[in-house]
């Protein structure tokens, strides 16, 4: 999507740096349009480096491409963060004395404002009247939050956190095609304890599963996210009122949580990397070299969670029409071989769709980007996606929608 981020002159502009990063990471094409005042807080090189587009405040640059209206015309969404009291007043009056003003007047895309100002300015009758007018015209607002403000005051007027702005933004542009649909999504990688300090684990960061949960929630879905060992910063991207997180550690814990969530889920997505084996016994004391017991580890096989969920569906223990998606990380360099393995794996597990990706030291795990092919129940590749994991998530959910 083409997103214009307007930045106006408030100290919260430093938080907008993170907002632009989150939006570009999610695969959006972001153009930053600061006001002159905003550049006193964060400068042009920062915005250009983050957005990879030239940045100007003036309507007189790039006149040949009528930039002063083209940006607004081509935008799918315009965000203004922070939106100061002054800018809010100017937008209400339709003043277009800089590039942000002309862009806002020229756009027919949704507009989202994230106000930031002192509590008195926010409560002022002029600001409140402007906000009421803008709301009546269909302008969207996120925040302001109540909290500490610059200068030590506190009250309403603090710009909400970038993650909350992203959530509000994506909800405006995402199709609302999963409203009321219940999803059970697993993410991350299980850890099978050996002793109190060691485990058998894998490199899954949980990012692809988190991206699926976030995209599903933005589209109106109600998500139970079973999160196996996901770090706090990755998990933060799934903060949404429609996402309920259940933290698990081992494959057995994940199996219990997913089995429970799947009994009411319309869509089940197993994005987690589940350990196929666990140590036969877990020592309650740290194993030592003196004991010489770490050279051989006896393993027992874990249940295949997704295969069991598919079997439960066949047995009628799942909502009518439930769709089940599995993942496979394959290391073969040959695309044909990966597809063949994916076809066999899909049939073996009894799932509707299987998303297969190439995983090696450079690709797949611990990265923001992913490349997947989705194999359908006839064994054919029904869709493919490459790019940021949020974009891949969007394609996977589109494909799920198309087979339901
Ligand atoms: N999976 C599962 N339970 C397990 C292992 C895997 O539900 N005990 C799920 C994963 O979440 C994923 C899919 O099965 O959606 C594919 O996992 P993968 O490890 O590739 O499949 P395996 O059947 O273990 O095949 P392989 O021999 O290639 O490891």
XYZ file of C-alpha atoms and ligand atoms in Angstrom:
433
model
C 0.000 0.000 0.000
C 1.075 3.610 -0.549
C 1.063 5.350 2.798
C 1.849 9.027 3.347
C 3.066 9.814 6.851
C 2.711 13.512 7.690
C 4.880 14.650 10.584
C 4.206 17.921 12.372
C 6.193 19.884 14.929
C 5.984 18.071 18.221
C 8.523 16.193 20.314
C 6.569 12.971 19.636
C 8.087 13.117 16.117
C 10.877 10.921 17.488
C 8.312 8.139 17.954
C 7.208 8.540 14.334
C 10.665 7.294 13.311
C 9.651 3.905 14.731
C 6.219 4.178 13.104
C 7.810 4.597 9.658
C 10.067 1.602 10.327
C 7.116 -0.580 11.327
C 5.168 0.394 8.205
C 8.061 -0.221 5.811
C 8.864 -3.509 7.569
C 5.260 -4.551 6.977
C 5.846 -4.058 3.235
C 4.241 -0.663 2.688
C 5.612 2.067 0.453
C 5.910 5.035 2.797
C 6.420 8.676 1.816
C 7.158 11.037 4.690
C 5.852 14.606 4.451
C 7.108 16.676 7.366
C 6.224 20.284 8.086
C 9.051 22.828 8.442
C 8.557 22.738 12.214
C 8.767 18.929 12.308
C 12.269 19.110 10.810
C 13.431 20.928 13.949
C 12.748 17.692 15.845
C 13.807 15.015 13.316
C 15.729 15.909 10.161
C 15.319 15.073 6.470
C 18.148 12.457 6.288
C 16.396 10.282 8.901
C 13.101 10.315 7.005
C 14.787 9.728 3.637
C 16.891 6.842 4.965
C 13.897 5.135 6.569
C 11.389 5.659 3.750
C 13.882 5.464 0.850
C 12.042 8.344 -0.817
C 13.058 11.992 -1.193
C 11.579 14.195 1.484
C 10.492 17.807 1.105
C 8.146 20.189 2.840
C 7.646 22.434 -0.151
C 5.015 22.472 -2.881
C 7.644 23.909 -5.247
C 9.804 20.767 -5.486
C 9.169 18.137 -8.147
C 6.606 20.422 -9.820
C 6.903 18.475 -13.084
C 5.144 15.531 -11.426
C 2.635 17.777 -9.647
C 3.888 16.374 -6.379
C 1.694 18.718 -4.327
C -1.422 16.796 -5.371
C 0.049 13.534 -6.707
C 1.069 12.295 -3.270
C -2.462 12.669 -1.936
C -4.063 11.254 -5.085
C -1.883 8.128 -5.072
C -2.093 7.447 -1.347
C -4.094 4.522 0.032
C -3.857 6.078 3.485
C -2.576 9.319 5.009
C -1.389 9.297 8.626
C -0.461 12.473 10.498
C 1.668 11.639 13.545
C 2.144 13.621 15.620
C -0.763 15.908 14.748
C -0.296 19.145 16.701
C -3.146 21.460 17.728
C -1.958 23.917 15.080
C -2.007 21.316 12.294
C -5.419 20.047 13.391
C -6.718 23.634 13.145
C -5.156 24.047 9.698
C -6.614 20.770 8.413
C -10.053 21.770 9.702
C -9.806 25.110 7.891
C -8.430 23.479 4.716
C -5.243 25.532 4.741
C -2.752 24.271 2.173
C 0.379 26.386 2.613
C 2.803 23.461 2.539
C 3.121 20.005 0.996
C 1.323 18.274 3.872
C -1.600 20.712 3.560
C -1.977 20.181 -0.207
C -1.592 16.422 0.180
C -4.395 16.323 2.747
C -6.681 18.430 0.566
C -5.969 16.360 -2.542
C -6.496 12.930 -1.033
C -9.611 10.800 -1.061
C -7.886 8.085 0.986
C -8.691 7.526 4.667
C -6.903 9.998 6.952
C -5.713 8.981 10.425
C -4.549 11.567 12.941
C -2.500 10.765 16.051
C -2.798 13.967 18.104
C -0.035 15.108 20.450
C -0.187 18.297 22.513
C -0.452 19.614 26.059
C -3.571 18.590 27.950
C -4.849 22.208 28.091
C -4.499 22.572 24.317
C -6.317 19.284 23.770
C -9.176 20.315 26.104
C -9.411 23.811 24.604
C -12.812 24.473 23.030
C -11.187 25.421 19.698
C -9.343 22.092 19.447
C -12.390 20.108 20.549
C -14.572 21.876 17.959
C -11.968 21.136 15.257
C -11.825 17.474 16.276
C -15.625 17.224 16.162
C -15.660 18.770 12.677
C -12.940 16.449 11.404
C -14.668 13.377 12.878
C -17.919 14.441 11.182
C -16.000 14.608 7.879
C -14.839 11.015 8.357
C -11.300 11.698 9.554
C -10.087 8.944 11.925
C -8.299 9.520 15.208
C -6.100 7.324 17.340
C -5.460 8.714 20.830
C -4.340 10.916 22.403
C -3.383 8.824 25.424
C -3.424 9.985 29.008
C 0.047 10.187 30.491
C 3.208 12.142 31.064
C 3.742 15.028 28.645
C 6.824 17.045 27.692
C 7.744 19.450 30.512
C 6.572 17.086 33.240
C 2.793 17.767 32.979
C 0.418 14.916 32.626
C -3.060 14.434 31.216
C -4.653 13.677 27.841
C -2.440 14.756 24.948
C 0.283 12.136 24.670
C 0.691 10.549 21.237
C -0.149 6.839 21.366
C 2.667 4.350 20.776
C 3.665 3.570 17.156
C 2.368 -0.017 17.403
C -1.087 1.300 18.233
C -0.986 3.712 15.283
C 0.007 0.832 12.962
C -2.853 -1.280 14.278
C -5.362 1.554 13.702
C -3.865 2.271 10.262
C -3.928 -1.301 9.054
C -7.494 -1.742 10.287
C -8.464 1.169 7.992
C -6.917 -0.316 4.865
C -7.343 -4.048 5.500
C -10.367 -5.681 3.906
C -12.866 -6.556 6.644
C -13.299 -10.087 5.306
C -12.683 -12.063 8.511
C -15.165 -10.295 10.781
C -16.256 -12.726 13.508
C -14.127 -15.563 12.070
C -12.275 -17.478 14.814
C -8.654 -18.418 14.183
C -6.261 -20.612 16.173
C -2.681 -19.785 15.167
C 0.503 -21.319 16.567
C 3.809 -19.468 16.308
C 7.399 -19.745 17.485
C 9.463 -22.807 18.268
C 9.012 -25.366 21.024
C 11.740 -26.150 23.545
C 12.095 -29.642 24.931
C 13.914 -29.597 28.281
C 16.890 -31.846 28.889
C 17.649 -30.596 32.383
C 16.947 -27.314 34.257
C 19.389 -25.341 32.063
C 19.320 -27.032 28.646
C 16.771 -27.700 25.959
C 16.383 -28.963 22.411
C 15.067 -26.070 20.354
C 14.993 -24.573 16.884
C 15.581 -21.227 15.189
C 11.964 -20.164 14.656
C 11.500 -16.553 15.872
C 7.715 -16.645 15.613
C 7.601 -13.665 13.205
C 5.582 -15.383 10.454
C 2.948 -16.629 12.914
C 2.770 -13.216 14.597
C 2.317 -11.560 11.196
C -0.541 -13.981 10.449
C -2.212 -13.180 13.781
C -1.818 -9.418 13.256
C -3.167 -9.533 9.687
C -6.105 -11.744 10.682
C -7.012 -9.363 13.527
C -6.751 -6.316 11.228
C -9.240 -8.058 8.905
C -11.720 -8.513 11.744
C -10.778 -12.027 12.891
C -10.768 -13.222 16.501
C -7.416 -14.856 17.130
C -6.099 -17.273 19.723
C -2.335 -17.113 19.333
C -0.447 -20.029 20.864
C 3.036 -18.561 21.255
C 5.998 -20.863 21.836
C 9.058 -19.072 23.227
C 8.665 -15.804 21.315
C 10.774 -12.842 22.441
C 8.964 -9.821 23.856
C 9.777 -7.443 20.997
C 8.448 -9.859 18.362
C 5.373 -10.652 20.461
C 4.687 -6.896 20.835
C 3.687 -6.796 17.158
C 0.671 -8.957 17.983
C -0.753 -6.544 20.576
C -4.384 -6.196 19.494
C -7.701 -6.388 21.357
C -8.785 -9.309 19.139
C -5.658 -11.394 19.774
C -5.557 -13.582 22.873
C -2.067 -14.914 23.556
C -1.420 -18.259 25.243
C 2.269 -18.754 26.032
C 3.605 -22.309 25.844
C 7.037 -23.926 26.108
C 7.051 -27.562 24.987
C 5.408 -29.446 22.121
C 3.077 -31.127 24.640
C 1.945 -27.735 26.020
C 1.455 -26.433 22.490
C -0.580 -29.543 21.611
C -2.896 -29.016 24.594
C -3.425 -25.295 23.853
C -3.969 -25.786 20.107
C -6.311 -28.759 20.597
C -8.391 -26.637 22.932
C -8.396 -23.567 20.635
C -9.173 -25.672 17.547
C -12.441 -26.996 18.976
C -14.016 -23.579 18.265
C -11.781 -22.333 15.411
C -12.969 -21.770 11.855
C -9.347 -21.542 10.675
C -6.345 -23.346 12.187
C -2.838 -22.282 11.156
C 0.170 -24.225 12.452
C 3.047 -21.855 11.835
C 5.009 -23.038 14.885
C 8.108 -25.168 14.503
C 7.218 -28.100 16.714
C 9.923 -30.475 17.927
C 9.422 -33.937 16.454
C 11.271 -35.509 19.403
C 11.808 -34.834 23.096
C 14.269 -36.312 25.596
C 12.873 -39.547 27.033
C 13.457 -38.239 30.535
C 14.107 -34.777 31.944
C 16.713 -34.557 34.677
C 15.703 -32.363 37.600
C 19.398 -31.693 38.267
C 21.827 -30.157 35.808
C 23.621 -32.949 33.960
C 27.389 -32.681 34.381
C 30.408 -33.712 32.351
C 31.601 -35.712 35.342
C 28.562 -37.925 34.957
C 29.366 -38.205 31.222
C 25.667 -38.417 30.380
C 25.456 -35.801 27.659
C 27.116 -37.760 24.903
C 23.948 -39.746 24.260
C 20.432 -38.505 24.575
C 17.516 -40.873 24.323
C 14.593 -39.330 22.463
C 10.923 -40.211 22.104
C 8.638 -38.969 19.344
C 6.134 -36.175 19.974
C 2.588 -36.390 18.663
C 2.014 -34.634 15.341
C -0.263 -31.817 16.482
C -1.590 -30.688 13.123
C -2.206 -34.253 11.919
C -4.188 -34.886 15.132
C -6.234 -31.721 14.531
C -6.990 -32.842 10.965
C -8.029 -36.273 12.288
C -10.270 -34.635 14.917
C -11.925 -32.658 12.139
C -12.611 -35.850 10.183
C -14.085 -37.337 13.384
C -16.461 -34.371 13.599
C -14.798 -32.726 16.613
C -14.339 -29.360 14.874
C -16.652 -26.609 13.644
C -18.288 -27.266 10.268
C -16.090 -26.122 7.396
C -12.908 -25.699 9.453
C -9.849 -24.936 7.283
C -6.436 -26.211 8.410
C -3.106 -24.825 7.202
C 0.299 -26.359 7.959
C 3.780 -25.070 7.241
C 6.917 -26.826 6.089
C 10.417 -25.441 6.206
C 12.428 -27.355 3.636
C 16.166 -27.132 3.078
C 16.386 -28.630 -0.415
C 17.724 -26.073 -2.933
C 15.550 -27.650 -5.650
C 12.117 -26.022 -5.923
C 10.716 -29.186 -7.557
C 11.892 -31.331 -4.688
C 10.478 -28.871 -2.138
C 7.107 -28.973 -3.919
C 7.134 -32.782 -4.030
C 7.887 -32.992 -0.342
C 5.186 -30.397 0.349
C 2.611 -32.414 -1.632
C 3.404 -35.580 0.268
C 3.434 -33.756 3.607
C 0.074 -32.114 2.929
C -1.500 -35.478 2.125
C 0.125 -37.201 5.082
C -1.091 -34.580 7.532
C -4.578 -34.296 6.020
C -4.546 -30.479 5.905
C -6.148 -28.220 3.295
C -3.160 -26.023 2.538
C 0.542 -26.340 3.166
C 2.833 -23.309 2.961
C 6.359 -24.345 2.105
C 9.442 -22.198 2.363
C 13.139 -22.615 1.803
C 14.953 -22.542 5.128
C 18.706 -22.382 5.407
C 21.314 -20.180 7.045
C 20.298 -17.190 4.883
C 16.564 -17.611 4.497
C 13.423 -18.396 6.447
C 14.308 -18.235 10.117
C 14.999 -15.151 12.248
C 14.302 -12.839 9.298
C 11.728 -10.213 8.417
C 11.235 -11.531 4.872
C 9.969 -14.873 3.689
C 9.224 -16.690 0.425
C 6.498 -19.331 0.363
C 4.556 -21.466 -2.068
C 1.158 -22.726 -0.995
C 0.153 -26.226 -2.023
C -3.580 -26.950 -2.260
C -5.502 -30.186 -1.873
C -5.019 -31.196 -5.506
C -1.254 -31.018 -4.888
C -0.889 -27.952 -7.093
C 0.763 -24.672 -6.110
C -2.261 -22.385 -5.627
C -0.407 -19.234 -4.565
C 3.035 -17.904 -3.845
C 4.340 -14.907 -1.980
C 7.674 -13.230 -1.342
C 8.491 -10.226 0.775
C 7.978 -9.004 4.316
C 6.311 -11.615 6.536
C 3.235 -9.397 6.932
C 2.793 -9.379 3.132
C 3.267 -13.176 3.031
C 0.663 -13.441 5.822
C -1.790 -11.417 3.733
C -1.389 -13.782 0.755
C -1.781 -16.872 2.979
C -5.014 -15.496 4.474
C -6.287 -14.497 1.008
C -5.645 -18.098 -0.098
C -7.442 -19.492 2.961
C -10.407 -17.250 2.119
C -10.420 -18.477 -1.478
C -10.690 -22.163 -0.493
C -13.319 -21.758 2.243
N 3.904 -30.165 13.247
C 3.025 -30.530 14.253
N 3.431 -31.396 15.237
C 4.671 -31.916 15.233
C 5.571 -31.547 14.195
C 5.161 -30.664 13.224
O 1.895 -30.068 14.247
N 5.024 -32.741 16.206
C 3.418 -29.244 12.191
C 4.182 -27.949 12.077
O 3.634 -26.949 12.878
C 4.028 -27.617 10.605
C 3.932 -28.979 9.949
O 3.577 -29.894 10.984
O 2.826 -26.946 10.357
C 5.155 -29.440 9.247
O 6.199 -29.676 10.105
P 7.501 -30.480 9.642
O 8.423 -30.551 10.806
O 8.006 -29.921 8.369
O 6.846 -31.916 9.322
P 7.275 -33.339 9.677
O 6.051 -34.181 9.551
O 7.986 -33.357 10.990
O 8.249 -33.716 8.511
P 9.858 -33.742 8.452
O 10.186 -35.173 8.376
O 10.171 -33.009 7.180
O 10.379 -33.058 9.676
